[in-house]
Amino acid sequence: MDCLFCKIVSGEIPSKKVYEDDRVYAFYDIAPAAPTHVLVVPKKHIDGVDAVNAENASEVAYIFTVIPKIAESLGLKGGYRVVSNVGADAGQTVRHIHFHILGGKELGRMC
Ligand code: 5GP
Ligand code: ZN
């Protein structure tokens, strides 16, 4: 499968790693939208939130147990935002489910 984030997970494309275990990989976004901007992805390919189902939901649930640990390791004591864009209207550019962790400043309200 020609998937950018599968290639990042496998190491074929380099990235700046923040966290890794057997199911999850997290790395700095190449074009940060906040002082701290990290992407968290499951190693197992899932297209997006719109492709979560009974079979793969455990990967997403697991990611949400890891995200607070990553945020703590990043020192985001004042809080942070978790975002997942889905489809064209939201501007999803990579069809491998990912969760943006954004923080490091007061983020303001969402659009
Ligand atoms: P989306 O727009 O799909 O919600 O998020 C994709 C994110 O991946 C964007 O924030 C973009 O900056 C980031 N991105 C795209 N290509 C690369 C890459 O090669 N390396 C890294 N680290 N981030 C990337
Ligand atoms: Zn993938």
Coordinates of N, CA, C and O and ligand atoms in Angstrom, one line a residue:
M1 N 0.9 -1.2 0.0 CA 0.0 0.0 0.0 C 0.9 1.3 0.0 O 1.9 1.3 0.7
D2 N 0.5 2.2 -0.8 CA 1.4 3.4 -0.9 C 0.8 4.4 0.1 O 0.1 5.3 -0.3
C3 N 1.3 4.3 1.3 CA 0.8 5.2 2.4 C 1.9 5.8 3.1 O 2.8 5.1 3.6
L4 N 1.9 7.2 3.1 CA 3.0 7.9 3.7 C 3.2 7.5 5.2 O 4.4 7.3 5.6
F5 N 2.2 7.4 6.0 CA 2.4 7.1 7.4 C 2.8 5.7 7.6 O 3.5 5.4 8.6
C6 N 2.4 4.7 6.8 CA 2.9 3.4 6.9 C 4.4 3.4 6.6 O 5.1 2.7 7.3
K7 N 4.8 4.2 5.7 CA 6.3 4.3 5.4 C 7.0 5.0 6.5 O 8.2 4.6 6.8
I8 N 6.4 5.9 7.2 CA 7.0 6.5 8.4 C 7.1 5.5 9.5 O 8.1 5.4 10.2
V9 N 6.0 4.8 9.7 CA 6.0 3.7 10.8 C 7.1 2.7 10.5 O 7.8 2.3 11.5
S10 N 7.3 2.3 9.3 CA 8.3 1.3 9.0 C 9.7 1.8 8.9 O 10.7 1.0 8.9
G11 N 9.9 3.2 8.9 CA 11.2 3.8 8.9 C 11.7 4.0 7.5 O 12.8 4.6 7.3
E12 N 10.9 3.6 6.5 CA 11.3 3.9 5.1 C 11.4 5.4 4.8 O 12.3 5.8 4.1
I13 N 10.5 6.2 5.5 CA 10.6 7.6 5.4 C 11.0 8.1 6.8 O 10.3 7.7 7.8
P14 N 12.0 8.9 6.9 CA 12.5 9.3 8.3 C 11.5 10.2 9.0 O 10.8 11.0 8.3
S15 N 11.5 10.2 10.3 CA 10.7 11.1 11.1 C 11.4 11.3 12.4 O 12.3 10.6 12.8
K16 N 10.9 12.3 13.1 CA 11.5 12.7 14.4 C 10.6 12.0 15.5 O 9.5 12.5 15.8
K17 N 11.0 10.9 16.0 CA 10.2 10.1 16.9 C 10.0 10.7 18.2 O 10.9 11.2 18.8
V18 N 8.7 10.6 18.7 CA 8.4 11.1 20.0 C 8.1 9.9 21.0 O 8.4 9.9 22.1
Y19 N 7.5 8.9 20.4 CA 7.0 7.7 21.2 C 6.8 6.6 20.3 O 6.4 6.7 19.1
E20 N 7.1 5.4 20.8 CA 6.8 4.1 20.0 C 6.6 3.0 20.9 O 7.3 2.8 22.0
D21 N 5.6 2.2 20.6 CA 5.5 0.9 21.2 C 5.0 -0.1 20.1 O 5.1 0.2 19.0
D22 N 4.6 -1.3 20.5 CA 4.3 -2.3 19.5 C 3.0 -1.9 18.6 O 2.8 -2.5 17.5
R23 N 2.2 -1.0 19.1 CA 1.0 -0.6 18.4 C 0.9 0.8 17.9 O 0.0 1.1 17.1
V24 N 1.7 1.7 18.5 CA 1.6 3.1 18.2 C 2.9 3.7 17.9 O 3.9 3.3 18.4
Y25 N 2.9 4.7 17.0 CA 4.0 5.5 16.7 C 3.7 7.0 16.7 O 2.6 7.4 16.2
A26 N 4.5 7.8 17.3 CA 4.2 9.3 17.4 C 5.5 10.0 17.0 O 6.6 9.6 17.3
F27 N 5.2 11.1 16.2 CA 6.4 11.8 15.6 C 6.0 13.3 15.4 O 4.8 13.6 15.3
Y28 N 7.0 14.2 15.3 CA 6.7 15.6 15.1 C 6.2 15.8 13.7 O 6.7 15.3 12.8
D29 N 5.1 16.7 13.7 CA 4.6 17.1 12.4 C 5.6 17.9 11.6 O 6.3 18.8 12.2
I30 N 5.8 17.7 10.3 CA 6.8 18.4 9.5 C 6.5 19.9 9.4 O 7.4 20.7 9.1
A31 N 5.2 20.2 9.5 CA 4.8 21.6 9.4 C 4.0 22.1 10.6 O 2.7 22.1 10.5
P32 N 4.6 22.3 11.7 CA 3.9 22.5 12.9 C 2.9 23.7 12.9 O 3.2 24.8 12.4
A33 N 1.7 23.4 13.4 CA 0.7 24.5 13.5 C 0.6 25.0 14.9 O -0.3 25.9 15.1
A34 N 1.4 24.6 15.8 CA 1.5 25.1 17.2 C 2.9 24.9 17.7 O 3.6 24.1 17.0
P35 N 3.3 25.5 18.8 CA 4.6 25.3 19.3 C 5.0 23.8 19.5 O 6.1 23.4 19.2
T36 N 4.0 23.1 19.9 CA 4.2 21.6 20.0 C 3.1 21.0 19.1 O 1.9 21.3 19.2
H37 N 3.5 20.2 18.1 CA 2.6 19.5 17.2 C 3.1 18.1 16.8 O 4.1 18.0 16.1
V38 N 2.4 17.2 17.4 CA 2.9 15.8 17.3 C 1.7 15.0 16.6 O 0.5 15.3 16.9
L39 N 2.1 14.0 15.8 CA 1.1 13.1 15.2 C 1.2 11.8 15.8 O 2.3 11.3 16.0
V40 N 0.1 11.2 16.2 CA 0.0 9.9 16.8 C -0.8 9.0 15.9 O -1.9 9.3 15.5
V41 N -0.2 7.8 15.5 CA -0.8 6.9 14.5 C -0.7 5.5 15.0 O 0.2 5.1 15.7
P42 N -1.7 4.7 14.6 CA -1.6 3.3 14.9 C -0.7 2.6 13.9 O -0.6 3.1 12.7
K43 N 0.1 1.7 14.3 CA 1.0 1.0 13.3 C 0.1 0.2 12.3 O 0.5 0.1 11.1
K44 N -1.0 -0.3 12.7 CA -1.9 -0.9 11.8 C -2.7 0.1 11.0 O -3.2 1.1 11.5
H45 N -2.7 0.0 9.6 CA -3.3 1.0 8.8 C -4.8 1.0 8.9 O -5.5 0.0 8.8
I46 N -5.3 2.2 9.2 CA -6.8 2.5 9.2 C -6.9 3.8 8.4 O -6.1 4.7 8.7
D47 N -7.8 3.8 7.5 CA -7.9 5.0 6.6 C -8.2 6.3 7.4 O -7.6 7.3 7.0
G48 N -9.1 6.3 8.3 CA -9.5 7.5 9.0 C -10.5 7.2 10.0 O -10.9 6.0 10.2
V49 N -11.0 8.2 10.7 CA -12.1 8.0 11.7 C -13.3 7.4 11.0 O -14.0 6.6 11.6
D50 N -13.5 7.7 9.8 CA -14.6 7.1 9.0 C -14.4 5.7 8.7 O -15.4 5.1 8.1
A51 N -13.3 5.1 9.0 CA -13.1 3.7 8.7 C -12.9 2.9 10.0 O -12.5 1.7 10.0
V52 N -13.2 3.5 11.1 CA -13.2 2.8 12.4 C -14.4 1.8 12.5 O -15.5 2.2 12.2
N53 N -14.1 0.6 12.9 CA -15.2 -0.4 13.0 C -14.9 -1.3 14.2 O -13.9 -1.1 14.9
A54 N -15.8 -2.3 14.3 CA -15.7 -3.2 15.5 C -14.4 -3.9 15.5 O -13.9 -4.2 16.6
E55 N -13.8 -4.2 14.3 CA -12.6 -4.9 14.2 C -11.3 -4.1 14.6 O -10.4 -4.7 15.1
N56 N -11.3 -2.8 14.3 CA -10.1 -2.1 14.5 C -10.3 -1.0 15.6 O -9.3 -0.3 15.9
A57 N -11.4 -0.9 16.2 CA -11.7 0.1 17.3 C -10.7 0.0 18.4 O -10.4 1.0 19.1
S58 N -10.2 -1.2 18.7 CA -9.3 -1.4 19.8 C -8.0 -0.6 19.6 O -7.4 -0.2 20.6
E59 N -7.6 -0.5 18.4 CA -6.4 0.3 18.1 C -6.6 1.7 18.5 O -5.7 2.4 19.0
V60 N -7.8 2.3 18.1 CA -8.1 3.7 18.4 C -8.2 3.8 20.0 O -7.7 4.8 20.5
A61 N -8.9 2.9 20.6 CA -9.0 3.0 22.1 C -7.7 3.0 22.7 O -7.4 3.8 23.6
Y62 N -6.8 2.2 22.2 CA -5.4 2.1 22.8 C -4.7 3.4 22.6 O -4.0 3.9 23.5
I63 N -4.8 4.0 21.4 CA -4.1 5.3 21.2 C -4.5 6.3 22.2 O -3.7 7.1 22.7
F64 N -5.8 6.3 22.6 CA -6.3 7.2 23.6 C -5.8 7.0 25.0 O -5.9 7.8 25.9
T65 N -5.2 5.8 25.2 CA -4.6 5.6 26.5 C -3.1 6.1 26.5 O -2.5 6.3 27.5
V66 N -2.6 6.2 25.3 CA -1.2 6.6 25.1 C -1.1 8.1 25.0 O -0.1 8.7 25.5
I67 N -2.1 8.8 24.4 CA -2.0 10.2 24.1 C -1.7 11.0 25.4 O -0.8 11.9 25.4
P68 N -2.4 10.7 26.5 CA -2.1 11.5 27.7 C -0.6 11.3 28.2 O 0.0 12.3 28.7
K69 N -0.1 10.1 28.0 CA 1.3 9.9 28.4 C 2.2 10.7 27.5 O 3.2 11.3 28.0
I70 N 2.0 10.7 26.2 CA 2.8 11.5 25.3 C 2.7 13.0 25.7 O 3.7 13.7 25.7
A71 N 1.5 13.5 25.9 CA 1.3 14.9 26.3 C 2.1 15.2 27.5 O 2.7 16.3 27.6
E72 N 2.1 14.3 28.5 CA 2.8 14.6 29.7 C 4.3 14.6 29.4 O 5.0 15.5 29.9
S73 N 4.8 13.7 28.6 CA 6.2 13.7 28.3 C 6.6 14.9 27.5 O 7.8 15.3 27.6
L74 N 5.7 15.5 26.8 CA 6.0 16.8 26.1 C 5.9 18.0 26.9 O 6.2 19.1 26.5
G75 N 5.5 17.8 28.2 CA 5.4 18.9 29.1 C 4.2 19.8 28.9 O 4.3 21.0 29.3
L76 N 3.1 19.3 28.3 CA 2.0 20.1 28.0 C 1.1 20.3 29.2 O -0.1 19.9 29.2
K77 N 1.6 20.9 30.3 CA 0.9 21.0 31.5 C -0.4 21.9 31.5 O -1.3 21.7 32.2
G78 N -0.4 22.9 30.6 CA -1.5 23.8 30.5 C -2.6 23.2 29.7 O -3.7 23.9 29.6
G79 N -2.5 22.1 29.1 CA -3.5 21.5 28.3 C -3.1 21.3 26.8 O -2.0 21.8 26.5
Y80 N -3.9 20.7 26.1 CA -3.6 20.5 24.7 C -4.9 20.1 23.9 O -5.9 19.9 24.5
R81 N -4.8 20.1 22.6 CA -5.9 19.8 21.8 C -5.6 18.5 21.0 O -4.4 18.3 20.5
V82 N -6.6 17.6 20.8 CA -6.4 16.4 20.0 C -7.4 16.5 18.9 O -8.6 16.7 19.1
V83 N -6.8 16.4 17.6 CA -7.6 16.7 16.4 C -7.4 15.5 15.5 O -6.3 15.0 15.3
S84 N -8.5 15.1 14.8 CA -8.4 14.1 13.7 C -9.2 14.6 12.6 O -10.5 14.7 12.7
N85 N -8.6 15.0 11.5 CA -9.4 15.5 10.3 C -9.9 14.3 9.5 O -9.2 13.3 9.4
V86 N -11.1 14.4 9.0 CA -11.7 13.3 8.3 C -12.3 13.9 7.0 O -13.2 14.7 6.9
G87 N -11.7 13.4 5.9 CA -12.2 13.7 4.6 C -11.8 15.1 4.1 O -11.1 15.9 4.7
A88 N -12.3 15.4 2.9 CA -11.8 16.6 2.2 C -12.2 17.9 2.9 O -11.4 18.8 3.0
D89 N -13.5 18.0 3.4 CA -13.9 19.2 4.0 C -13.1 19.6 5.2 O -12.9 20.8 5.5
A90 N -12.6 18.6 5.9 CA -11.8 18.8 7.1 C -10.3 19.0 6.7 O -9.5 19.3 7.6
G91 N -10.0 18.7 5.5 CA -8.6 18.9 5.0 C -7.7 17.7 5.3 O -6.5 17.9 5.5
Q92 N -8.3 16.5 5.4 CA -7.4 15.3 5.7 C -6.6 15.1 4.4 O -7.1 14.9 3.3
T93 N -5.2 15.1 4.6 CA -4.3 15.0 3.5 C -3.7 13.6 3.5 O -3.1 13.2 2.5
V94 N -3.7 12.9 4.6 CA -3.0 11.6 4.7 C -4.1 10.6 5.1 O -4.7 10.7 6.2
R95 N -4.4 9.6 4.3 CA -5.4 8.6 4.6 C -4.9 7.4 5.4 O -4.9 6.3 4.9
H96 N -4.3 7.8 6.5 CA -3.9 6.8 7.6 C -4.3 7.5 8.8 O -3.8 8.6 9.1
I97 N -5.2 7.0 9.6 CA -5.8 7.7 10.7 C -4.7 8.2 11.6 O -3.7 7.6 11.9
H98 N -4.8 9.5 12.0 CA -3.8 10.1 12.9 C -4.5 11.1 13.8 O -5.5 11.8 13.4
F99 N -3.9 11.3 14.9 CA -4.4 12.3 15.9 C -3.3 13.3 16.1 O -2.2 13.0 16.5
H100 N -3.7 14.6 15.8 CA -2.8 15.7 16.1 C -2.8 16.0 17.6 O -3.9 16.2 18.1
I101 N -1.7 16.1 18.2 CA -1.6 16.7 19.5 C -1.0 18.1 19.3 O 0.1 18.3 18.8
L102 N -1.8 19.1 19.7 CA -1.4 20.5 19.5 C -1.3 21.2 20.9 O -2.3 21.1 21.7
G103 N -0.3 21.9 21.1 CA -0.2 22.6 22.4 C 1.0 23.5 22.5 O 1.6 23.8 21.5
G104 N 1.3 23.9 23.7 CA 2.5 24.8 23.9 C 2.1 26.3 23.9 O 3.0 27.1 24.0
K105 N 0.8 26.6 23.7 CA 0.4 28.0 23.8 C -1.1 27.9 24.0 O -1.8 26.8 23.9
E106 N -1.7 29.1 24.4 CA -3.2 29.1 24.4 C -3.8 29.0 23.0 O -3.4 29.9 22.2
L107 N -4.5 28.0 22.7 CA -4.9 27.7 21.3 C -6.1 28.5 20.8 O -6.3 28.6 19.6
G108 N -6.9 29.0 21.7 CA -8.1 29.7 21.3 C -9.2 28.8 20.9 O -9.0 27.6 20.9
R109 N -10.3 29.3 20.5 CA -11.4 28.5 20.2 C -11.3 27.9 18.8 O -10.6 28.4 17.9
M110 N -11.9 26.7 18.6 CA -11.9 26.1 17.3 C -12.8 26.8 16.3 O -13.7 27.6 16.7
C111 N -12.6 26.6 15.0 CA -13.4 27.2 14.0 C -14.9 26.8 14.1 O -15.2 25.8 14.6
Ligands
5GP1 P1 -4.0 16.0 8.0 O1 -3.8 17.2 7.1 O2 -4.2 14.8 7.1 O3 -4.9 16.1 9.1 O4 -2.6 15.8 8.7 C1 -1.4 15.4 8.0 C2 -0.3 16.0 8.6 O5 0.9 15.3 8.2 C3 -0.1 17.5 8.3 O6 -0.1 18.3 9.5 C4 1.3 17.5 7.6 O7 2.1 18.6 8.0 C5 1.9 16.2 8.1 N1 2.9 15.6 7.2 C6 2.8 15.5 5.9 N2 3.9 14.9 5.4 C7 4.7 14.6 6.4 C8 6.0 14.0 6.5 O8 6.6 13.5 5.5 N3 6.5 14.0 7.8 C9 5.9 14.5 8.9 N4 6.5 14.4 10.0 N5 4.7 15.1 8.8 C10 4.1 15.1 7.6
ZN2 ZN -1.0 3.6 6.3

